[in-house]
Coordinates of C-alpha atoms in Angstrom, one line a residue:
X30 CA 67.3 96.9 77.4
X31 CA 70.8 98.6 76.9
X32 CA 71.8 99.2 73.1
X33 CA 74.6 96.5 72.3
X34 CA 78.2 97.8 70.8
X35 CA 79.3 95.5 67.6
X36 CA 82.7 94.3 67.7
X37 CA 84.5 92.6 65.2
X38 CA 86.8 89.4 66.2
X39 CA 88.3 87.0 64.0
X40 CA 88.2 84.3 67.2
X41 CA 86.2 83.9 70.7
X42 CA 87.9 86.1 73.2
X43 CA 89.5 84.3 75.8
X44 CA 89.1 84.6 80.0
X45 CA 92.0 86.6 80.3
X46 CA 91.1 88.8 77.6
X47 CA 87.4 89.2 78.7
X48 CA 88.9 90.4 82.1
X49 CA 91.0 92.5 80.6
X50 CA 88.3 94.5 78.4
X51 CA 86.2 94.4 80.9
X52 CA 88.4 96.4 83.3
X53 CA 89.4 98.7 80.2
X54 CA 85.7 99.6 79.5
X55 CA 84.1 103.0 79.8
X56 CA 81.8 101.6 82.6
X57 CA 84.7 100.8 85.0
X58 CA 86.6 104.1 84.2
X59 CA 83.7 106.3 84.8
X60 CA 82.4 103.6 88.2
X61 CA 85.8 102.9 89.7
X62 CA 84.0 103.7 93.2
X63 CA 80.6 101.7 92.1
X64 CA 81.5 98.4 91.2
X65 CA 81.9 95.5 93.8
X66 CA 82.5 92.2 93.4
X67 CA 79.8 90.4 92.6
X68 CA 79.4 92.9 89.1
X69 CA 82.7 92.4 88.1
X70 CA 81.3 88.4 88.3
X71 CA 77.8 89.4 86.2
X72 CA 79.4 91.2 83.5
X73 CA 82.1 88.6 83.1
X74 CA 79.6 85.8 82.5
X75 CA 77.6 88.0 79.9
X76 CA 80.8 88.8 78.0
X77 CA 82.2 84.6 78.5
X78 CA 78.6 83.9 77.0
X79 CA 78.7 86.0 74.2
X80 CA 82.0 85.4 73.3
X81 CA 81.5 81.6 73.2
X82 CA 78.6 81.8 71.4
X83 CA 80.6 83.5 68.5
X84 CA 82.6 81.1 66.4
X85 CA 82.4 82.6 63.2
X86 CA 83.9 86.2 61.7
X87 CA 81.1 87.9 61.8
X88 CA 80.3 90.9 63.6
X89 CA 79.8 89.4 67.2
X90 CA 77.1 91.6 69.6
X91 CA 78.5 92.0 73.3
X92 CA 76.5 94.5 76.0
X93 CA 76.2 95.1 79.2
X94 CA 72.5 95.1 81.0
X95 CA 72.3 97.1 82.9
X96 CA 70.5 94.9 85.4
X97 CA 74.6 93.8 85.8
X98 CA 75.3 97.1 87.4
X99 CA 72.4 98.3 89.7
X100 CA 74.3 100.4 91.2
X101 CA 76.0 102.0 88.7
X102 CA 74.7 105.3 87.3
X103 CA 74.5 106.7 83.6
X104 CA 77.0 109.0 82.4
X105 CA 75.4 112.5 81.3
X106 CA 74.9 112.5 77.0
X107 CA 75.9 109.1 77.0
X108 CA 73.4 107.0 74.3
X109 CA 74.4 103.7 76.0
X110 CA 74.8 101.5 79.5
X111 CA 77.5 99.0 78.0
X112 CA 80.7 99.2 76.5
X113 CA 81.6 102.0 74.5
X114 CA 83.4 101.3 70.5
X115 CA 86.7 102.7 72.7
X116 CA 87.4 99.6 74.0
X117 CA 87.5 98.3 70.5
X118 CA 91.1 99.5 71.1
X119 CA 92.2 97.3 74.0
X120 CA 94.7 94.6 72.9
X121 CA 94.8 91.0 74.2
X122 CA 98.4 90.6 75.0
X123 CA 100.2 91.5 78.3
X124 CA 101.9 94.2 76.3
X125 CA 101.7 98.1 77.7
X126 CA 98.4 99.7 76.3
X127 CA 101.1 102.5 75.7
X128 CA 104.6 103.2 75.4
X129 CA 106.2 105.8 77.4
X130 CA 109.2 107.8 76.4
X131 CA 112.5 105.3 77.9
X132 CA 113.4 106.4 81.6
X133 CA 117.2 107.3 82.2
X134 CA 118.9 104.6 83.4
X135 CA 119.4 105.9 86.7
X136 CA 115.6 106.2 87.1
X137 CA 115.3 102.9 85.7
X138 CA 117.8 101.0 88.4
X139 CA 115.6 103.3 90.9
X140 CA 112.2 102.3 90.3
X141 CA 113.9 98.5 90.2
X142 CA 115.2 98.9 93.3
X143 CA 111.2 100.5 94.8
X144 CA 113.4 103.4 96.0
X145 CA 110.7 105.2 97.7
X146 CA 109.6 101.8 99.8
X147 CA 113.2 100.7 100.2
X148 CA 113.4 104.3 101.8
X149 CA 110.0 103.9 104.0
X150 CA 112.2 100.4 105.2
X151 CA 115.6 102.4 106.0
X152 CA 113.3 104.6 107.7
X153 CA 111.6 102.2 110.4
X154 CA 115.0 100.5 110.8
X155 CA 116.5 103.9 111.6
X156 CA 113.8 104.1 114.5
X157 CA 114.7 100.3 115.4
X158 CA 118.0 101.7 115.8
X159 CA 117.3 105.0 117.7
X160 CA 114.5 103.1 120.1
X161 CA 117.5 100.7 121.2
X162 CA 119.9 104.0 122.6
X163 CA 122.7 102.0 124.8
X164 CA 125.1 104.4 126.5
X165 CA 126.9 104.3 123.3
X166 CA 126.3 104.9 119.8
X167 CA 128.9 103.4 116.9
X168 CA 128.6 105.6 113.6
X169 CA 130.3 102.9 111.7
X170 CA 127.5 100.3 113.0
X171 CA 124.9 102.7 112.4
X172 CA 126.0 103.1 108.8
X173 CA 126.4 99.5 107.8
X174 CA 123.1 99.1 109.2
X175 CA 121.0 101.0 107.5
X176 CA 123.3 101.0 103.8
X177 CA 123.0 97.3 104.1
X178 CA 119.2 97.3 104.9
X179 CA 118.9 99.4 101.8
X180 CA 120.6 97.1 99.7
X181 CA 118.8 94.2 100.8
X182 CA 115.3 95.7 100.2
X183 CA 116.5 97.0 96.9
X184 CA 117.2 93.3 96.1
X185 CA 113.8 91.6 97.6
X186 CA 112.0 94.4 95.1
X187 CA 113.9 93.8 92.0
X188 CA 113.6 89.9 92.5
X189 CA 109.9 90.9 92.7
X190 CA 109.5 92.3 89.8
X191 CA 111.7 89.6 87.5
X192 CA 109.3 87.2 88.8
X193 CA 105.9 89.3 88.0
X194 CA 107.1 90.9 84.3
X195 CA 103.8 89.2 83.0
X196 CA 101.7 89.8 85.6
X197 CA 103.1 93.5 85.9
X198 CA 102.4 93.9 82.2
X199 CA 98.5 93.5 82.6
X200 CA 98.1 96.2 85.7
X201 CA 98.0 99.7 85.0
X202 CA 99.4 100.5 87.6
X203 CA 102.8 98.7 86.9
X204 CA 102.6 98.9 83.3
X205 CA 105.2 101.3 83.3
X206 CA 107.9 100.0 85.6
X207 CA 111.5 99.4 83.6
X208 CA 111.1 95.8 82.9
X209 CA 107.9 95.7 81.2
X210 CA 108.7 98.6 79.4
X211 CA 112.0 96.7 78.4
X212 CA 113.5 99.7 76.4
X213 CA 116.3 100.6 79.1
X214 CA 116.9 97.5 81.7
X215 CA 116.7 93.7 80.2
X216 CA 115.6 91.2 82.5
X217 CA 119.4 89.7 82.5
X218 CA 120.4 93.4 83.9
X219 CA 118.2 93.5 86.5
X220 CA 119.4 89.8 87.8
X221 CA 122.7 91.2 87.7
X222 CA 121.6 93.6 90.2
X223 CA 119.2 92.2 92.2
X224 CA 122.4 89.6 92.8
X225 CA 124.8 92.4 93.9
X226 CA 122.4 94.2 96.2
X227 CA 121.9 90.8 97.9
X228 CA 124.9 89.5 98.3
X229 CA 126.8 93.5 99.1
X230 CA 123.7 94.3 101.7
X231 CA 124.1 90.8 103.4
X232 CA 127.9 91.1 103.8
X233 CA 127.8 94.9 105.1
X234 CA 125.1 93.2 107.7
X235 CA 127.1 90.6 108.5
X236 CA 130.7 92.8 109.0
X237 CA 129.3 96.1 110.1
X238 CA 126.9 95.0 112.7
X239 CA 126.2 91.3 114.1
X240 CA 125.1 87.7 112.1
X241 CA 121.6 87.7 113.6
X242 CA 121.2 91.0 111.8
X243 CA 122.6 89.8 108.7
X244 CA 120.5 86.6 109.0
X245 CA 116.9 88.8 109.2
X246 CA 118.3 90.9 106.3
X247 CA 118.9 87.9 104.3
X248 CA 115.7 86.0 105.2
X249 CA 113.7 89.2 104.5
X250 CA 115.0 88.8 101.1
X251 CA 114.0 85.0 100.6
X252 CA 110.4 85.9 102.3
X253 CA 109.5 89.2 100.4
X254 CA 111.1 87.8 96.6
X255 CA 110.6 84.0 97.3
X256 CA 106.6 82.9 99.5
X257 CA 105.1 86.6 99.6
X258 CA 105.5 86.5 95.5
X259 CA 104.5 83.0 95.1
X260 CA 101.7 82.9 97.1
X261 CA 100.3 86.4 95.5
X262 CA 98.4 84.7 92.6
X263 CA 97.6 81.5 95.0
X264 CA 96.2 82.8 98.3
X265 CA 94.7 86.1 100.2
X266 CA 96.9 85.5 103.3
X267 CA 99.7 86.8 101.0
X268 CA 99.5 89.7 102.9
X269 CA 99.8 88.2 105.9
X270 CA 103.3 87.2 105.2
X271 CA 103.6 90.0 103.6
X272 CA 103.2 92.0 107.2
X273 CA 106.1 89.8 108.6
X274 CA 108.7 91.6 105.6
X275 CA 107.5 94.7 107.2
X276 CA 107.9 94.0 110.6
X277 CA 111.4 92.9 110.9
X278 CA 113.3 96.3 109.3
X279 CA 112.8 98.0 112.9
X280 CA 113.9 94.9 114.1
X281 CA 117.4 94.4 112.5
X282 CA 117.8 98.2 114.0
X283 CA 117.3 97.3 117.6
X284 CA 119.4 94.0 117.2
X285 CA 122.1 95.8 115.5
X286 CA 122.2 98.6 118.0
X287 CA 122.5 95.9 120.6
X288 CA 125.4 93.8 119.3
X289 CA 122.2 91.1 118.4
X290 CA 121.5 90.8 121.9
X291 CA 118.2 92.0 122.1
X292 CA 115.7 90.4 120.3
X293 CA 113.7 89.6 122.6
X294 CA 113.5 92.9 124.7
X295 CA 110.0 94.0 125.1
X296 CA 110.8 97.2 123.2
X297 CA 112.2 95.7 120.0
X298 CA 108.6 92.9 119.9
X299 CA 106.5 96.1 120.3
X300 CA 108.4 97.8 117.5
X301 CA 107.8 94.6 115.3
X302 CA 104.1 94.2 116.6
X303 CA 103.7 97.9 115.5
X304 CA 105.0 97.6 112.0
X305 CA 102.9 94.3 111.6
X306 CA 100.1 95.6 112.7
X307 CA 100.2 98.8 110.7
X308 CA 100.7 97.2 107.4
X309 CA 96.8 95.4 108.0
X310 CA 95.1 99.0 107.4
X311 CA 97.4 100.1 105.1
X312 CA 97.9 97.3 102.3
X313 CA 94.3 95.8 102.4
X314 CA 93.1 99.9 101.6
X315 CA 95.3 100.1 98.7
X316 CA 94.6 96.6 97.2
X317 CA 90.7 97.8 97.8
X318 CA 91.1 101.0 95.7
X319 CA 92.7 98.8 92.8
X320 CA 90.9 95.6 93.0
X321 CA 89.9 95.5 90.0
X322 CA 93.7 95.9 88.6
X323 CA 94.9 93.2 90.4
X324 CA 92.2 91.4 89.3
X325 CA 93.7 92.1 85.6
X326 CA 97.3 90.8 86.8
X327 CA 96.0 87.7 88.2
X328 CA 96.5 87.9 92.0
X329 CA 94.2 86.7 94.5
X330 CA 93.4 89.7 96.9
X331 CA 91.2 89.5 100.1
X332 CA 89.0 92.8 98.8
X333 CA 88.6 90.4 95.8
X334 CA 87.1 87.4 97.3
X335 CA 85.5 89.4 100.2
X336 CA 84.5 92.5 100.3
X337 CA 82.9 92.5 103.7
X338 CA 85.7 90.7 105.7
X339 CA 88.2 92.9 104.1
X340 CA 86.4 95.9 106.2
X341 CA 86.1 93.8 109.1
X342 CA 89.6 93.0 109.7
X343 CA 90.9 96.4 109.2
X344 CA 88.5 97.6 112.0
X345 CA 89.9 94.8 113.6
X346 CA 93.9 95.6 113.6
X347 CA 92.6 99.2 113.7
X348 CA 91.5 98.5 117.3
X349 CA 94.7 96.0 117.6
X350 CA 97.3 99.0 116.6
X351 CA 95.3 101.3 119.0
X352 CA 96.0 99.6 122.3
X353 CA 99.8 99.7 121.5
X354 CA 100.6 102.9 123.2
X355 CA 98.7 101.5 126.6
X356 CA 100.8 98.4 126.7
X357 CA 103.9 100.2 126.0
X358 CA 103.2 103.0 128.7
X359 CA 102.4 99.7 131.0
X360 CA 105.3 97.7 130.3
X361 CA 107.3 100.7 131.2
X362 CA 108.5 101.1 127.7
X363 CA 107.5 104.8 127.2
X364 CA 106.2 106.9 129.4
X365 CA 102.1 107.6 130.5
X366 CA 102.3 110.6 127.8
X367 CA 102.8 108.4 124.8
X368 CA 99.1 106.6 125.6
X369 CA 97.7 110.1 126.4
X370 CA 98.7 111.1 123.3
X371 CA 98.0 107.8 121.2
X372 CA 94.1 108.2 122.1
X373 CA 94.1 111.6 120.2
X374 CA 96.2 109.6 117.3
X375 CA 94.3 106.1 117.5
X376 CA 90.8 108.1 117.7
X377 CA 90.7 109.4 114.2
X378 CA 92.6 106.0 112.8
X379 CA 89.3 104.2 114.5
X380 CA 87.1 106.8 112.6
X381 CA 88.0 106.2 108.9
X382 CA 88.3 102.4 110.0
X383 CA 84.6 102.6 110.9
X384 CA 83.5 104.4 108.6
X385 CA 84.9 102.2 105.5
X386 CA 83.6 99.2 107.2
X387 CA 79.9 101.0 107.4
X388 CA 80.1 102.3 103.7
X389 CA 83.0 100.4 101.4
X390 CA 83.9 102.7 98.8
X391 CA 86.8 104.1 97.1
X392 CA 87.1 106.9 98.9
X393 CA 86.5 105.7 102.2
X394 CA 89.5 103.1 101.8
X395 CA 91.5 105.8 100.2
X396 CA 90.8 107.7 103.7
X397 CA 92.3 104.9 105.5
X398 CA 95.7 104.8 103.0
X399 CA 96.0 108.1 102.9
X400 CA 95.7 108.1 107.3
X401 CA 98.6 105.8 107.4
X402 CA 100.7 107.2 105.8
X403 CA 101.3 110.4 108.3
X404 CA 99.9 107.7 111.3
X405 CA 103.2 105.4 111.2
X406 CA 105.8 108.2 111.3
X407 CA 103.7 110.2 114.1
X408 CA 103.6 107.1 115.9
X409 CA 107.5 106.5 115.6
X410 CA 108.1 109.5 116.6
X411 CA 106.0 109.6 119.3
X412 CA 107.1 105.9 120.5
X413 CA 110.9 107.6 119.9
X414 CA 110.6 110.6 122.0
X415 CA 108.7 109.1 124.9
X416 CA 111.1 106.1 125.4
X417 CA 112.9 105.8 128.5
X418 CA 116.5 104.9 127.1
X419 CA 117.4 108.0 126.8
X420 CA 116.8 109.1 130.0
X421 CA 119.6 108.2 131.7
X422 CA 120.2 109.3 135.7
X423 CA 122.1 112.5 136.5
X424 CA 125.1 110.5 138.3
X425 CA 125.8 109.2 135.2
X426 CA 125.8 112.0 132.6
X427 CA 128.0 113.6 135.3
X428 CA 130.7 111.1 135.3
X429 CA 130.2 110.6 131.3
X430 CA 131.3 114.4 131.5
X431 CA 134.7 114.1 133.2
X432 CA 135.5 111.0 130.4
X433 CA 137.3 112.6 127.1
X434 CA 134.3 111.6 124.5
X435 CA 134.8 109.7 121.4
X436 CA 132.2 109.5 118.4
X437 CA 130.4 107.2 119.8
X438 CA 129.2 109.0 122.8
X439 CA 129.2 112.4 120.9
X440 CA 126.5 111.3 118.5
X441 CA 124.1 109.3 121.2
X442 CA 124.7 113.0 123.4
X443 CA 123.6 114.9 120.0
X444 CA 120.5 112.2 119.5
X445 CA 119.9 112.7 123.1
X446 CA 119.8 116.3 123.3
X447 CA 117.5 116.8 120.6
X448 CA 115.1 114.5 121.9
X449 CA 115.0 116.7 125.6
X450 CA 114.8 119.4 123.2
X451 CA 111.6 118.0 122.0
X452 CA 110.1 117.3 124.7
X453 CA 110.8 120.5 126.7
X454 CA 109.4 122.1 123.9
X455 CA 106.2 120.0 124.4
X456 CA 105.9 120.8 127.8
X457 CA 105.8 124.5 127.3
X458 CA 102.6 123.8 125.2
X459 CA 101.3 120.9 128.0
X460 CA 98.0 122.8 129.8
X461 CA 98.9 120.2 133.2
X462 CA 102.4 122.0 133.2
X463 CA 101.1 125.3 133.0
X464 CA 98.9 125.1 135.7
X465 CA 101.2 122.8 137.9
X466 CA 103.7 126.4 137.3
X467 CA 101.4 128.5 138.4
X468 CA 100.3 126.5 141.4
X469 CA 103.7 126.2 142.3
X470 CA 104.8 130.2 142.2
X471 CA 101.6 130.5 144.3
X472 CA 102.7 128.2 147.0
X473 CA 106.4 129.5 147.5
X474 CA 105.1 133.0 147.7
X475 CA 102.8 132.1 150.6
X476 CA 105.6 130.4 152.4
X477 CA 108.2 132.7 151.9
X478 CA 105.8 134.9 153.6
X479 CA 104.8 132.7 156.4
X480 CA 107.5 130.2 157.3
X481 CA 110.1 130.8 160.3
X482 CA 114.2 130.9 159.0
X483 CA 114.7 126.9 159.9
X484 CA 112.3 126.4 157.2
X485 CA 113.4 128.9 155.1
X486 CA 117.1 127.0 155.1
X487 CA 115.4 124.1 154.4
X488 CA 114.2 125.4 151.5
X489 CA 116.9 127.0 150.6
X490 CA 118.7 123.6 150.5
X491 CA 116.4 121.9 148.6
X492 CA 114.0 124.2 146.5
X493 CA 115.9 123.9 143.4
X494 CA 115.2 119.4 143.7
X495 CA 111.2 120.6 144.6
X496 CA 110.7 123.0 142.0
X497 CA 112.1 121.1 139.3
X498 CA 109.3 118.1 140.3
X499 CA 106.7 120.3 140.5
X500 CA 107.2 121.5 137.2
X501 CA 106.7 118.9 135.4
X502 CA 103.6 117.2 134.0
X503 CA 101.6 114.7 136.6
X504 CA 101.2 113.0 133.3
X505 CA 105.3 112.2 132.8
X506 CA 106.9 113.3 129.6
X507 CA 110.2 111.8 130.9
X508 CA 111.8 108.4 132.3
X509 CA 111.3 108.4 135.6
X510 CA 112.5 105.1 138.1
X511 CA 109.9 103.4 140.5
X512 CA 111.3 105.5 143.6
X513 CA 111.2 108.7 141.4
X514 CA 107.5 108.0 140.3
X515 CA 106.1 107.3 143.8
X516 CA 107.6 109.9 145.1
X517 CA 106.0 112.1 142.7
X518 CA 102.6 110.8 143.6
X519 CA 103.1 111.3 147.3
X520 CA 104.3 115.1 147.1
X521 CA 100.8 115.3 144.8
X522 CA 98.9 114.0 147.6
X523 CA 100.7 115.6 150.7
X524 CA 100.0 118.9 148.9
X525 CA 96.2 117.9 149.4
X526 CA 96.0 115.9 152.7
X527 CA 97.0 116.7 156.2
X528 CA 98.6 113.3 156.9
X529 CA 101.7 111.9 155.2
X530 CA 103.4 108.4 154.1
X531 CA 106.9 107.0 155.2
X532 CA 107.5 107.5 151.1
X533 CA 107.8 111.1 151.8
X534 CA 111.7 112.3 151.4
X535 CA 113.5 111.8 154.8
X536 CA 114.7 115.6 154.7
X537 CA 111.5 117.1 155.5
X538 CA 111.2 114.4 158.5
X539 CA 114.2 114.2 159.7
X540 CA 114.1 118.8 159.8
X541 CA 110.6 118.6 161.9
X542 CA 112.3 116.7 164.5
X543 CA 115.1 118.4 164.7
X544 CA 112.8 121.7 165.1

């Protein structure tokens, strides 16, 4: 039987405070990785019936069998399995365990505002944006966009955190944001604010780009600050919602970029399904790794109530997020590289997925956070630089040429250029373009050699059109209509069958008759 630590109280502990010194102990600190669950459960009924049983001043004795913790091993030179006399220092108010030197107040309105999410949010519109093209591109509406997206999110987090200053107060994790620290911002400040981000991030949305922009801006407000915070402490599917916040950032991009017109264009729902189902992984990891701290603020997390169902549904929107490159590259959305490439992505995503849900540990869910983070921006960027908007047919960038440019079109040709850039880049490092070249100088050597004149004009005419095909990838990096991509696949196949289709370009039949 584990030695028992004395501890002197004047009156029973309460719940909350139980909780709280529970998660403060040495055992937790030391087992972070260890505990599940159904421990956290044990010890808390050892330490609610010790405490009960202790009405009187005298010293009360509280320990922790070690039959409460199978799992958990002992600490090297340590004489005991329970609580050590340090958590005789843990407090039972929802005050910080310690105070921090005061924040400038710029740092302060900063970590109000979740600069560093708000930023992740101005990010994923920006790709809303970008994904949508259009022939034209308005700086101004580009601007309002995302400055009023920024201001919006900057409200929805400080509203959070007005409502949660208790609940903030008892997580270590938040114990150090400005209004529970209360030394630089007072809660009447950071109304103030949260009022003029609203209100200034709504109207920008509403004047600089369309209402139905301005109406998701302001309803993401109202979802993220108003059900996602109330139904924190009251239900797991608070994450859920959650997911919908996060999913409709890319979303007021594409609408904006469109004049609010498309909503409901396949490219903008597989943006939204993307961020929704990238948030699954991503959130229900990081409430995993501190489970046991927002067990401390009161909320009711899924890795809280069920350990094993937590796993399951990340494998599960892990497999979900993987097929998205397939349908896009169906669809016609992106091109067949994007769902080459998302294999090589999705593959390892699948990996720490499986191999949290085989062994649920700390470090197995940290695996998975710390996997989407670089996962969402490769697989924006990816989605980005395969779309087929901005590949627009060569008739029209010649006529766009002879027109005197304004801004608009000079920044979609700069967003436009780098993106070929990109991709040619990616070509040069593409093993099927390599040996598509090389097959290619191989065959015009042999029929410069062998071919009569007739067929040497009719090369002559047209080589430039048939090498530029043949160097590029079977596997298209680059938009390509119906007409162009059949009649890619026919000059593959002619090259390797003595017959021919009707689909084959009318030049080459219309010279053997002739001849």
């Amino acid at each position: 039987m584990a030695s028992s630590t004395l501890l002197r109280r004047q009156r029973p502990l309460s719940s909350s405070s139980l909780l709280h010194r529970f998660c403060d102990s040495s055992i937790y600190k030391r087992n972070t990785t260890s505990i599940n669950i159904h421990q956290i459960r044990s010890a808390w009924r050892v330490l609610s019936s010790t405490s009960s049983s202790s009405s009187t001043t005298s010293a009360t004795a509280t320990s922790f069998d070690q039959a409460s913790f199978p799992s958990i091993p002992t600490s090297t030179g340590s004489s005991t399995h329970g609580v050590t006399a340090a958590t005789t220092t843990t407090t039972t108010s929802t005050e910080p365990s310690s105070v921090s030197p005061p924040m400038s107040t710029t740092k302060a309105y900063s970590e109000l505002a979740k600069a560093k999410l708000s930023a992740l949010v101005v990010t994923t519109t920006a790709a809303g944006f970008v994904a949508a093209g259009g022939p034209n591109i308005d700086p101004s509406v580009v601007t309002s966009c995302l400055v009023g997206t920024a201001l919006c999110s900057s409200s929805a987090a400080a509203w959070n955190q007005i409502f949660e200053i208790d609940r903030d107060a008892r997580m270590k994790r938040t114990q150090q944001r400005p209004l529970v620290q209360n030394n630089v911002l007072s809660k009447s400040q950071a109304q103030l604010a949260a009022t003029v981000w609203g209100i200034s991030g709504t109207t920008l949305l509403a004047l600089g780009t369309d209402p139905l922009t301005a109406t998701l801006g302001l309803s993401n407000i109202v979802l993220y600050a108003g059900l996602y915070t109330w139904m924190k402490p009251r239900s797991i599917y608070n994450t859920w919602v959650g997911a919908v916040v996060g999913a409709i950032p890319p979303v007021m991009g594409y609408t904006a970029a469109t004049a609010g017109t498309g909503l409901f264009d396949v490219d903008c729902i597989l943006l939204g399904t993307t961020l929704y189902l990238w948030q699954m992984p991503h959130f229900f990891a990081l409430s995993y790794m501190h489970r046991l701290d927002y067990a401390r603020g009161g909320f009711v997390m899924l890795p809280l109530v069920d350990e094993e169902r937590t796993s399951r549904v990340i494998l599960k929107y892990a497999a979900y997020l993987s097929a998205v490159p397939f349908v896009s590259t169906a669809m016609g959305v992106t091109s067949s590289m994007f769902a080459l490439e998302g294999i090589a992505l999705n593959s390892y995503a699948m990996y720490v997925a499986y191999r949290f849900h085989q062994h649920k540990t700390n470090a197995n869910a940290r695996k998975i956070f710390l996997t989407s983070l670089w996962y969402l921006p490769s697989l924006l960027m990816l989605f980005l630089l395969h779309s087929k908007v901005w590949d627009e047919d060569e008739n029209d960038n010649t006529t766009t040429n002879n027109l005197n440019y304004n801004e608009q079109n000079r920044l979609r040709e700069t967003l436009q250029h780098a993106v070929h850039t990109v991709r040619d880049a990616g070509r040069k490092a593409c093993l099927h373009e390599q040996v598509i070249i090389k097959r290619q100088h191989s065959n015009s050597s042999s029929n410069n050699n062998n071919n009569n004149d007739d067929d040497t004009n009719r090369h002559g005419n047209n080589g430039d059109n048939i090498n530029d095909t043949a160097k590029e990838c079977p596997i298209v990096m680059t938009k390509r209509t119906g007409e162009d991509l059949q009649s890619k696949a026919t000059e593959l196949v002619a090259e390797h069958t003595p017959t021919t289709t009707s689909t084959i370009p009318m030049v080459i039949t219309v010279d053997t008759k002739k001849s």
